[in-house]
Amino acid sequence: MLAPVTFDYSIRLSVEAEPGASLVLALLPARTHQQQLATESLRVAGATAHSAFTDATTATRHLHVAARGGPLEVELRARPRLLQAAVDGAGVARLAPHDPRRSPRLSRYCPPDRLAAVPEREFLPIDPPFERARAIDRFVRRHVRLRAEDAPTPGLVSLDAHADAPHAVEVLHRAEGTPRDLAHLAIALCRASRLPARYVTAVPFGLPDATDVHPWVEVLVGEAWVAFEPSRRVPRTALLRLGTGRDAADVPLAIAHGAVAGTRIAWTVECPDTTDAVLRERDRGAEALCCATLGSLAEATRWHQEARLAARAPRRGDGGDGGDEGEPSRASPSRLAAAAARAAATAPRGGARVFAFPSASSPPSASAPSGPPSRGAGETAHGSRIHPV
C-alpha cells in the first residue's frame, strides 16, 4: 500500500541582470509516478517572458526566464507528495527492461577509465551487483572525509561555475570532498565496476543553510535504479527530485546567459506529515528490503535472523522477566527486520522482482489516451513505480 508524505517546498532566487540576459533554472520539482505535485505556485518579477519545459528522458523540469534588466526575482511554492510503500514487502514489483543508452559511462567529473585499478581489486569480485554497489558506497564513506560546502561566490551557478571542482580521481587522492564530490566518486567507481550510475539533484531537506541543491546517486541494479546518498545528510525517503543527469555539469541549479550578479537564494522545505526521525527509520527499512530482495542470500538470512531474535526478545516496559531491574531490556521487535525477512522468503531472487527507488521517467500526461502507457527506465510493467519505504 502506498502512503503519501507531503513536503512544503519554497525557494526564492533574486539576481541583478542586464537587459537581454536569460536564465535556465532547474528548481521545479520533477513530476514522476512517485513524486506528485499537490499544488505549485510560481511568481516571476522583472522578466519579459518565462516558460517551462520538461526533459522527457529524465523528467527534469527547466524554467527559462528572459530578464528585462535590473532586479529579477523568481519565487516558487510547491507541495510535492512522495508515495512511499508501507513496511510490508509491498515494494516488490516486476520492472520493465532497461534501455542501456540511458546510462552513458563517460562524463565530465566521473572518468571511470582512470579508476580501473580500484574496482579491479575491490569491487569486481563481489556478486551480486547490489552488494557490489553497497561495497562502493561503504568504500566512499570510509576513504573520503565529508567537508562542508564552499562558501557561495558572487554570481549565479552555471555550467562554468563547476570548472574548478575536482573530478572523481582528485577526490579520491585528496581523501575529502563535499557531498557533490562524494557523489561523483561513487558514480565513477560504479561505472568502472560495470554498474550504470547517474547523478540526481534534490531539494536540501533538513539543511537550513544550504545554498545549492543536494546530490544523490542512482545505480542500476538488475532492472531497477537504486538510490544511494553517500554523504548520509538526507534520508533517501526525503529526496525530492529536481534534476537527473550524468554528473553535476548536466544539472546545475541555474545556467546564466548574459551578465548577472548579486545572487541570493533562500530555501524552505518542511514535512508536516512526519518527522526526520521517522523518515530515517523508513530509510533503514528501504535498505533492509533492498538487502533482502537484491542482496546476497547471506544478507537476506541475516535480516531473517535479526527478525527472529527481535521477536523473541521481551519488549520494553512489558513487565516480563527481563532480568534484574538495573539491566536494560531489549528493544521491541523490529518491524523492518520482519518485513525484510518476509520479502526475502516470498520474493523471487535474481533480479526478476526487485525493490525500486524513485524513477526519473515522467508519468503519462492526463490527456494521454487510455490503454497501456509507454514504459521508460525504471517503470513497472503496469505503468506505475515503487517508492522506497
Short mmCIF file of C-alpha atoms in Angstrom, two decimals:
data_model
loop_
_atom_site.label_atom_id
_atom_site.label_comp_id
_atom_site.label_asym_id
_atom_site.label_seq_id
_atom_site.Cartn_x
_atom_site.Cartn_y
_atom_site.Cartn_z
CA MET A 1 0.00 0.00 0.00
CA LEU A 2 1.33 3.45 -0.90
CA ALA A 3 1.17 6.20 1.72
CA PRO A 4 1.81 9.81 0.67
CA VAL A 5 4.23 12.05 2.55
CA THR A 6 3.77 15.73 1.73
CA PHE A 7 6.50 18.39 1.85
CA ASP A 8 6.13 22.17 1.83
CA TYR A 9 8.84 23.44 -0.51
CA SER A 10 9.62 27.04 -1.38
CA ILE A 11 12.58 28.81 -2.94
CA ARG A 12 13.27 32.44 -3.76
CA LEU A 13 16.06 33.38 -6.18
CA SER A 14 16.94 37.01 -6.91
CA VAL A 15 19.66 38.50 -9.15
CA GLU A 16 20.65 41.72 -10.86
CA ALA A 17 20.54 41.05 -14.59
CA GLU A 18 21.49 43.13 -17.61
CA PRO A 19 18.85 43.67 -20.32
CA GLY A 20 18.60 40.68 -22.62
CA ALA A 21 20.11 38.22 -20.15
CA SER A 22 18.34 34.91 -19.71
CA LEU A 23 18.38 32.16 -17.12
CA VAL A 24 17.62 28.43 -17.30
CA LEU A 25 16.68 27.20 -13.82
CA ALA A 26 16.30 23.61 -12.58
CA LEU A 27 14.42 24.34 -9.35
CA LEU A 28 10.99 22.93 -10.23
CA PRO A 29 10.15 19.56 -8.59
CA ALA A 30 10.07 16.71 -11.08
CA ARG A 31 6.77 15.01 -11.81
CA THR A 32 7.06 11.21 -11.64
CA HIS A 33 4.81 8.36 -10.61
CA GLN A 34 6.22 8.53 -7.05
CA GLN A 35 6.61 12.30 -6.86
CA GLN A 36 3.36 14.11 -7.46
CA LEU A 37 2.53 17.80 -7.03
CA ALA A 38 -0.46 18.66 -4.88
CA THR A 39 -0.03 22.41 -5.54
CA GLU A 40 2.51 24.62 -7.28
CA SER A 41 2.67 28.42 -7.47
CA LEU A 42 5.28 30.35 -9.45
CA ARG A 43 5.92 34.10 -9.38
CA VAL A 44 8.41 35.82 -11.70
CA ALA A 45 9.14 39.55 -11.40
CA GLY A 46 11.44 41.60 -13.61
CA ALA A 47 11.17 39.37 -16.68
CA THR A 48 9.83 39.95 -20.18
CA ALA A 49 8.84 36.28 -20.55
CA HIS A 50 9.18 32.90 -18.88
CA SER A 51 8.28 29.34 -19.83
CA ALA A 52 8.78 25.82 -18.52
CA PHE A 53 9.73 22.68 -20.40
CA THR A 54 10.36 19.07 -19.34
CA ASP A 55 13.07 16.67 -20.49
CA ALA A 56 11.09 13.59 -21.48
CA THR A 57 14.00 11.22 -20.72
CA THR A 58 14.98 12.42 -17.24
CA ALA A 59 11.80 14.25 -16.10
CA THR A 60 13.95 17.30 -15.29
CA ARG A 61 11.81 20.43 -15.50
CA HIS A 62 13.56 23.61 -16.69
CA LEU A 63 12.32 27.16 -16.23
CA HIS A 64 13.51 29.64 -18.87
CA VAL A 65 13.38 33.32 -17.83
CA ALA A 66 14.20 36.30 -20.05
CA ALA A 67 15.31 39.30 -17.96
CA ARG A 68 14.00 42.81 -18.52
CA GLY A 69 17.10 44.31 -16.92
CA GLY A 70 17.65 45.20 -13.28
CA PRO A 71 16.27 43.18 -10.35
CA LEU A 72 14.93 39.77 -11.31
CA GLU A 73 13.15 37.55 -8.79
CA VAL A 74 11.78 34.03 -9.09
CA GLU A 75 9.70 32.59 -6.25
CA LEU A 76 8.30 29.06 -6.19
CA ARG A 77 5.96 27.46 -3.65
CA ALA A 78 5.01 23.82 -4.08
CA ARG A 79 3.64 20.84 -2.16
CA PRO A 80 5.31 17.75 -3.61
CA ARG A 81 3.91 14.45 -2.42
CA LEU A 82 6.06 11.32 -2.26
CA LEU A 83 4.38 7.92 -2.42
CA GLN A 84 6.12 5.56 -0.03
CA ALA A 85 5.39 1.86 0.31
CA ALA A 86 4.33 0.50 3.68
CA VAL A 87 6.82 -1.73 5.50
CA ASP A 88 5.22 -4.99 4.41
CA GLY A 89 7.10 -6.02 1.31
CA ALA A 90 4.64 -4.17 -0.94
CA GLY A 91 7.55 -2.56 -2.76
CA VAL A 92 8.22 -5.72 -4.76
CA ALA A 93 7.17 -5.36 -8.39
CA ARG A 94 8.16 -6.52 -11.84
CA LEU A 95 10.05 -3.83 -13.77
CA ALA A 96 10.32 -3.09 -17.46
CA PRO A 97 13.55 -3.76 -19.38
CA HIS A 98 16.19 -1.04 -19.11
CA ASP A 99 17.50 0.84 -22.14
CA PRO A 100 21.33 0.86 -21.82
CA ARG A 101 21.56 4.01 -23.94
CA ARG A 102 20.18 5.98 -21.00
CA SER A 103 23.20 5.32 -18.77
CA PRO A 104 26.37 6.54 -20.55
CA ARG A 105 29.72 5.70 -18.97
CA LEU A 106 31.67 8.91 -19.57
CA SER A 107 31.00 12.36 -18.15
CA ARG A 108 32.91 15.47 -17.12
CA TYR A 109 33.58 14.72 -13.44
CA CYS A 110 33.30 10.92 -13.45
CA PRO A 111 36.12 9.37 -15.56
CA PRO A 112 35.81 5.61 -14.85
CA ASP A 113 38.77 4.74 -17.10
CA ARG A 114 41.14 6.48 -14.65
CA LEU A 115 39.88 4.42 -11.70
CA ALA A 116 40.10 0.96 -13.21
CA ALA A 117 42.69 -0.36 -10.72
CA VAL A 118 40.50 0.21 -7.66
CA PRO A 119 37.38 -1.64 -8.93
CA GLU A 120 39.53 -4.48 -10.26
CA ARG A 121 40.91 -5.01 -6.77
CA GLU A 122 37.99 -4.02 -4.55
CA PHE A 123 34.63 -4.45 -6.26
CA LEU A 124 34.51 -6.59 -9.42
CA PRO A 125 34.95 -9.86 -7.47
CA ILE A 126 31.79 -9.02 -5.46
CA ASP A 127 28.50 -10.50 -6.58
CA PRO A 128 25.52 -9.88 -6.81
CA PRO A 129 25.55 -6.34 -8.25
CA PHE A 130 23.61 -4.84 -5.34
CA GLU A 131 26.27 -5.99 -2.88
CA ARG A 132 28.91 -4.50 -5.21
CA ALA A 133 27.08 -1.16 -5.15
CA ARG A 134 26.87 -1.29 -1.34
CA ALA A 135 30.59 -2.03 -1.15
CA ILE A 136 31.28 1.07 -3.28
CA ASP A 137 29.06 3.16 -1.02
CA ARG A 138 30.93 1.94 2.08
CA PHE A 139 34.30 2.49 0.38
CA VAL A 140 33.49 6.13 -0.42
CA ARG A 141 32.34 6.88 3.12
CA ARG A 142 35.36 5.09 4.62
CA HIS A 143 38.07 6.66 2.44
CA VAL A 144 36.74 10.18 1.80
CA ARG A 145 36.09 12.63 4.61
CA LEU A 146 33.00 14.79 4.18
CA ARG A 147 33.63 18.52 4.41
CA ALA A 148 31.26 21.46 4.30
CA GLU A 149 30.31 23.08 1.03
CA ASP A 150 32.46 26.00 -0.05
CA ALA A 151 31.13 29.46 0.73
CA PRO A 152 29.00 30.73 -2.17
CA THR A 153 30.79 33.06 -4.55
CA PRO A 154 29.22 36.12 -6.20
CA GLY A 155 27.37 35.29 -9.40
CA LEU A 156 24.88 32.66 -10.42
CA VAL A 157 25.62 28.94 -10.53
CA SER A 158 26.23 27.85 -14.12
CA LEU A 159 28.00 25.13 -16.05
CA ASP A 160 31.25 27.09 -15.76
CA ALA A 161 30.81 27.55 -12.02
CA HIS A 162 31.99 23.95 -11.50
CA ALA A 163 35.06 24.38 -13.72
CA ASP A 164 37.45 24.26 -10.75
CA ALA A 165 35.61 21.42 -9.00
CA PRO A 166 37.70 18.24 -8.63
CA HIS A 167 36.83 15.17 -10.66
CA ALA A 168 36.49 11.76 -9.07
CA VAL A 169 40.18 10.80 -9.24
CA GLU A 170 41.23 14.01 -7.47
CA VAL A 171 38.57 13.47 -4.81
CA LEU A 172 39.96 10.01 -4.06
CA HIS A 173 43.53 11.33 -3.85
CA ARG A 174 42.56 14.24 -1.59
CA ALA A 175 40.51 11.90 0.63
CA GLU A 176 37.99 14.65 1.32
CA GLY A 177 35.18 16.36 -0.52
CA THR A 178 31.76 17.92 -0.49
CA PRO A 179 28.57 15.85 -0.93
CA ARG A 180 28.80 16.58 -4.66
CA ASP A 181 32.38 15.24 -4.75
CA LEU A 182 31.38 12.06 -2.92
CA ALA A 183 28.56 11.52 -5.40
CA HIS A 184 30.93 11.95 -8.35
CA LEU A 185 33.40 9.45 -6.88
CA ALA A 186 30.65 6.90 -6.21
CA ILE A 187 29.33 7.26 -9.78
CA ALA A 188 32.80 6.85 -11.32
CA LEU A 189 33.53 3.75 -9.21
CA CYS A 190 30.15 2.25 -10.12
CA ARG A 191 30.70 2.78 -13.82
CA ALA A 192 34.22 1.34 -13.59
CA SER A 193 32.67 -1.66 -11.79
CA ARG A 194 30.19 -2.30 -14.64
CA LEU A 195 27.26 -0.70 -12.83
CA PRO A 196 25.48 2.12 -14.69
CA ALA A 197 25.01 5.13 -12.41
CA ARG A 198 23.62 8.65 -12.67
CA TYR A 199 23.62 11.91 -10.72
CA VAL A 200 20.44 13.36 -9.20
CA THR A 201 19.83 16.74 -7.57
CA ALA A 202 17.34 17.11 -4.72
CA VAL A 203 15.81 19.79 -2.52
CA PRO A 204 18.11 20.16 0.54
CA PHE A 205 15.68 18.84 3.17
CA GLY A 206 16.96 19.27 6.72
CA LEU A 207 19.85 21.52 5.62
CA PRO A 208 18.77 25.05 6.61
CA ASP A 209 21.99 26.76 5.48
CA ALA A 210 22.12 25.15 2.03
CA THR A 211 22.80 27.46 -0.93
CA ASP A 212 22.68 24.77 -3.62
CA VAL A 213 20.87 21.56 -4.43
CA HIS A 214 21.76 18.31 -2.63
CA PRO A 215 23.19 15.45 -4.72
CA TRP A 216 22.48 11.75 -4.58
CA VAL A 217 23.29 8.75 -6.75
CA GLU A 218 21.15 6.18 -8.55
CA VAL A 219 22.72 2.85 -9.51
CA LEU A 220 21.16 0.43 -11.98
CA VAL A 221 20.85 -2.98 -10.29
CA GLY A 222 19.19 -5.56 -12.47
CA GLU A 223 16.29 -3.58 -13.91
CA ALA A 224 15.88 -1.06 -11.09
CA TRP A 225 17.51 2.26 -10.22
CA VAL A 226 18.53 2.06 -6.55
CA ALA A 227 19.22 5.23 -4.55
CA PHE A 228 22.42 5.84 -2.58
CA GLU A 229 23.23 9.02 -0.63
CA PRO A 230 26.99 8.93 0.08
CA SER A 231 27.05 11.91 2.46
CA ARG A 232 24.25 10.47 4.66
CA ARG A 233 22.97 14.02 5.29
CA VAL A 234 19.46 13.49 3.89
CA PRO A 235 17.40 10.29 4.26
CA ARG A 236 16.50 8.72 0.93
CA THR A 237 12.85 8.82 1.91
CA ALA A 238 13.06 12.65 1.84
CA LEU A 239 14.81 13.07 -1.52
CA LEU A 240 12.69 15.45 -3.59
CA ARG A 241 13.93 15.02 -7.15
CA LEU A 242 14.79 18.10 -9.19
CA GLY A 243 17.22 17.12 -11.97
CA THR A 244 18.81 13.93 -13.32
CA GLY A 245 21.99 13.70 -15.41
CA ARG A 246 25.42 12.14 -15.84
CA ASP A 247 27.03 14.43 -13.23
CA ALA A 248 26.72 17.95 -11.75
CA ALA A 249 27.59 19.59 -15.07
CA ASP A 250 24.34 18.25 -16.55
CA VAL A 251 22.00 19.56 -13.85
CA PRO A 252 23.18 22.85 -12.30
CA LEU A 253 20.63 24.83 -10.33
CA ALA A 254 20.89 27.60 -12.91
CA ILE A 255 22.59 28.48 -16.17
CA ALA A 256 23.06 32.18 -16.96
CA HIS A 257 23.30 33.61 -20.47
CA GLY A 258 24.43 37.21 -20.07
CA ALA A 259 25.73 39.19 -17.11
CA VAL A 260 24.08 38.59 -13.73
CA ALA A 261 25.28 39.48 -10.22
CA GLY A 262 24.20 39.73 -6.61
CA THR A 263 22.58 36.31 -6.46
CA ARG A 264 20.59 35.46 -3.35
CA ILE A 265 18.93 32.09 -2.76
CA ALA A 266 16.63 31.18 0.13
CA TRP A 267 15.28 27.64 0.61
CA THR A 268 12.49 26.37 2.82
CA VAL A 269 11.40 22.73 2.97
CA GLU A 270 9.33 21.18 5.74
CA CYS A 271 7.43 17.94 6.23
CA PRO A 272 4.18 18.44 8.18
CA ASP A 273 3.20 14.77 7.84
CA THR A 274 6.05 13.22 9.81
CA THR A 275 9.45 13.82 11.43
CA ASP A 276 13.03 13.45 10.29
CA ALA A 277 13.48 10.52 12.68
CA VAL A 278 10.57 8.64 11.09
CA LEU A 279 11.91 9.31 7.59
CA ARG A 280 15.32 7.96 8.60
CA GLU A 281 13.73 4.86 10.10
CA ARG A 282 11.85 4.31 6.84
CA ASP A 283 15.14 4.76 5.04
CA ARG A 284 16.57 1.92 7.09
CA GLY A 285 13.54 -0.16 6.18
CA ALA A 286 14.12 0.52 2.48
CA GLU A 287 17.73 -0.62 2.88
CA ALA A 288 16.56 -3.79 4.63
CA LEU A 289 14.14 -4.65 1.85
CA CYS A 290 16.78 -3.98 -0.80
CA CYS A 291 19.20 -6.27 1.01
CA ALA A 292 16.54 -8.96 1.26
CA THR A 293 15.43 -8.84 -2.37
CA LEU A 294 18.53 -7.66 -4.26
CA GLY A 295 21.39 -8.68 -1.98
CA SER A 296 23.10 -11.96 -1.40
CA LEU A 297 21.44 -14.93 0.22
CA ALA A 298 23.66 -14.38 3.27
CA GLU A 299 22.38 -10.82 3.59
CA ALA A 300 18.77 -11.97 3.40
CA THR A 301 19.49 -14.65 6.02
CA ARG A 302 20.99 -12.05 8.33
CA TRP A 303 17.80 -9.99 8.25
CA HIS A 304 15.72 -13.11 8.82
CA GLN A 305 17.80 -13.99 11.90
CA GLU A 306 17.55 -10.44 13.23
CA ALA A 307 13.76 -10.57 12.93
CA ARG A 308 13.61 -13.87 14.82
CA LEU A 309 15.86 -12.60 17.62
CA ALA A 310 13.90 -9.36 17.90
CA ALA A 311 10.59 -11.21 18.06
CA ARG A 312 11.83 -13.45 20.89
CA ALA A 313 13.18 -10.52 22.95
CA PRO A 314 10.93 -9.04 25.69
CA ARG A 315 9.54 -5.61 24.91
CA ARG A 316 10.47 -2.57 26.97
CA GLY A 317 8.01 -1.94 29.75
CA ASP A 318 6.03 -5.16 29.32
CA GLY A 319 6.83 -6.36 32.85
CA GLY A 320 8.32 -9.65 31.63
CA ASP A 321 11.18 -11.49 33.25
CA GLY A 322 13.82 -9.43 31.51
CA GLY A 323 16.43 -9.89 34.25
CA ASP A 324 17.39 -7.55 37.06
CA GLU A 325 15.74 -4.16 37.27
CA GLY A 326 19.04 -2.44 36.70
CA GLU A 327 19.66 -4.28 33.45
CA PRO A 328 18.19 -2.58 30.36
CA SER A 329 15.70 -4.72 28.44
CA ARG A 330 15.94 -5.49 24.74
CA ALA A 331 14.27 -3.26 22.17
CA SER A 332 10.85 -4.00 20.72
CA PRO A 333 10.73 -6.46 17.79
CA SER A 334 11.85 -4.78 14.59
CA ARG A 335 9.03 -4.41 12.05
CA LEU A 336 11.67 -3.53 9.49
CA ALA A 337 13.61 -6.73 10.00
CA ALA A 338 10.40 -8.77 9.95
CA ALA A 339 9.29 -7.14 6.69
CA ALA A 340 12.70 -7.78 5.14
CA ALA A 341 12.56 -11.41 6.21
CA ARG A 342 9.11 -11.82 4.64
CA ALA A 343 10.32 -10.20 1.43
CA ALA A 344 13.35 -12.48 1.35
CA ALA A 345 11.15 -15.54 1.82
CA THR A 346 8.47 -14.66 -0.76
CA ALA A 347 10.17 -12.57 -3.48
CA PRO A 348 11.85 -14.38 -6.40
CA ARG A 349 15.54 -13.61 -6.50
CA GLY A 350 17.94 -12.93 -9.36
CA GLY A 351 16.63 -9.50 -10.35
CA ALA A 352 13.25 -10.56 -11.76
CA ARG A 353 11.50 -8.85 -8.87
CA VAL A 354 13.23 -6.02 -7.08
CA PHE A 355 12.63 -3.12 -4.73
CA ALA A 356 12.86 0.07 -6.77
CA PHE A 357 13.66 3.60 -5.69
CA PRO A 358 12.28 6.69 -7.49
CA SER A 359 12.46 6.61 -11.26
CA ALA A 360 13.36 9.67 -13.29
CA SER A 361 10.86 8.97 -16.04
CA SER A 362 7.91 11.34 -16.06
CA PRO A 363 4.36 9.97 -15.80
CA PRO A 364 1.98 9.94 -18.75
CA SER A 365 0.09 13.18 -19.22
CA ALA A 366 -3.54 13.47 -18.19
CA SER A 367 -4.56 13.98 -21.80
CA ALA A 368 -2.93 10.76 -22.98
CA PRO A 369 -5.32 8.15 -24.45
CA SER A 370 -6.35 5.23 -22.29
CA GLY A 371 -4.57 1.90 -22.60
CA PRO A 372 -1.14 0.58 -21.65
CA PRO A 373 1.26 3.53 -21.23
CA SER A 374 4.69 3.59 -22.79
CA ARG A 375 7.35 2.46 -20.36
CA GLY A 376 10.61 4.22 -19.53
CA ALA A 377 13.65 3.25 -17.48
CA GLY A 378 12.54 2.17 -14.04
CA GLU A 379 8.84 1.97 -14.88
CA THR A 380 6.85 -1.09 -13.92
CA ALA A 381 5.06 -3.24 -16.42
CA HIS A 382 1.75 -1.73 -15.29
CA GLY A 383 2.82 1.87 -15.74
CA SER A 384 3.36 2.52 -12.00
CA ARG A 385 6.51 2.85 -9.97
CA ILE A 386 7.57 1.93 -6.48
CA HIS A 387 8.98 4.40 -3.97
CA PRO A 388 11.21 3.46 -1.04
CA VAL A 389 9.64 2.57 2.27
#
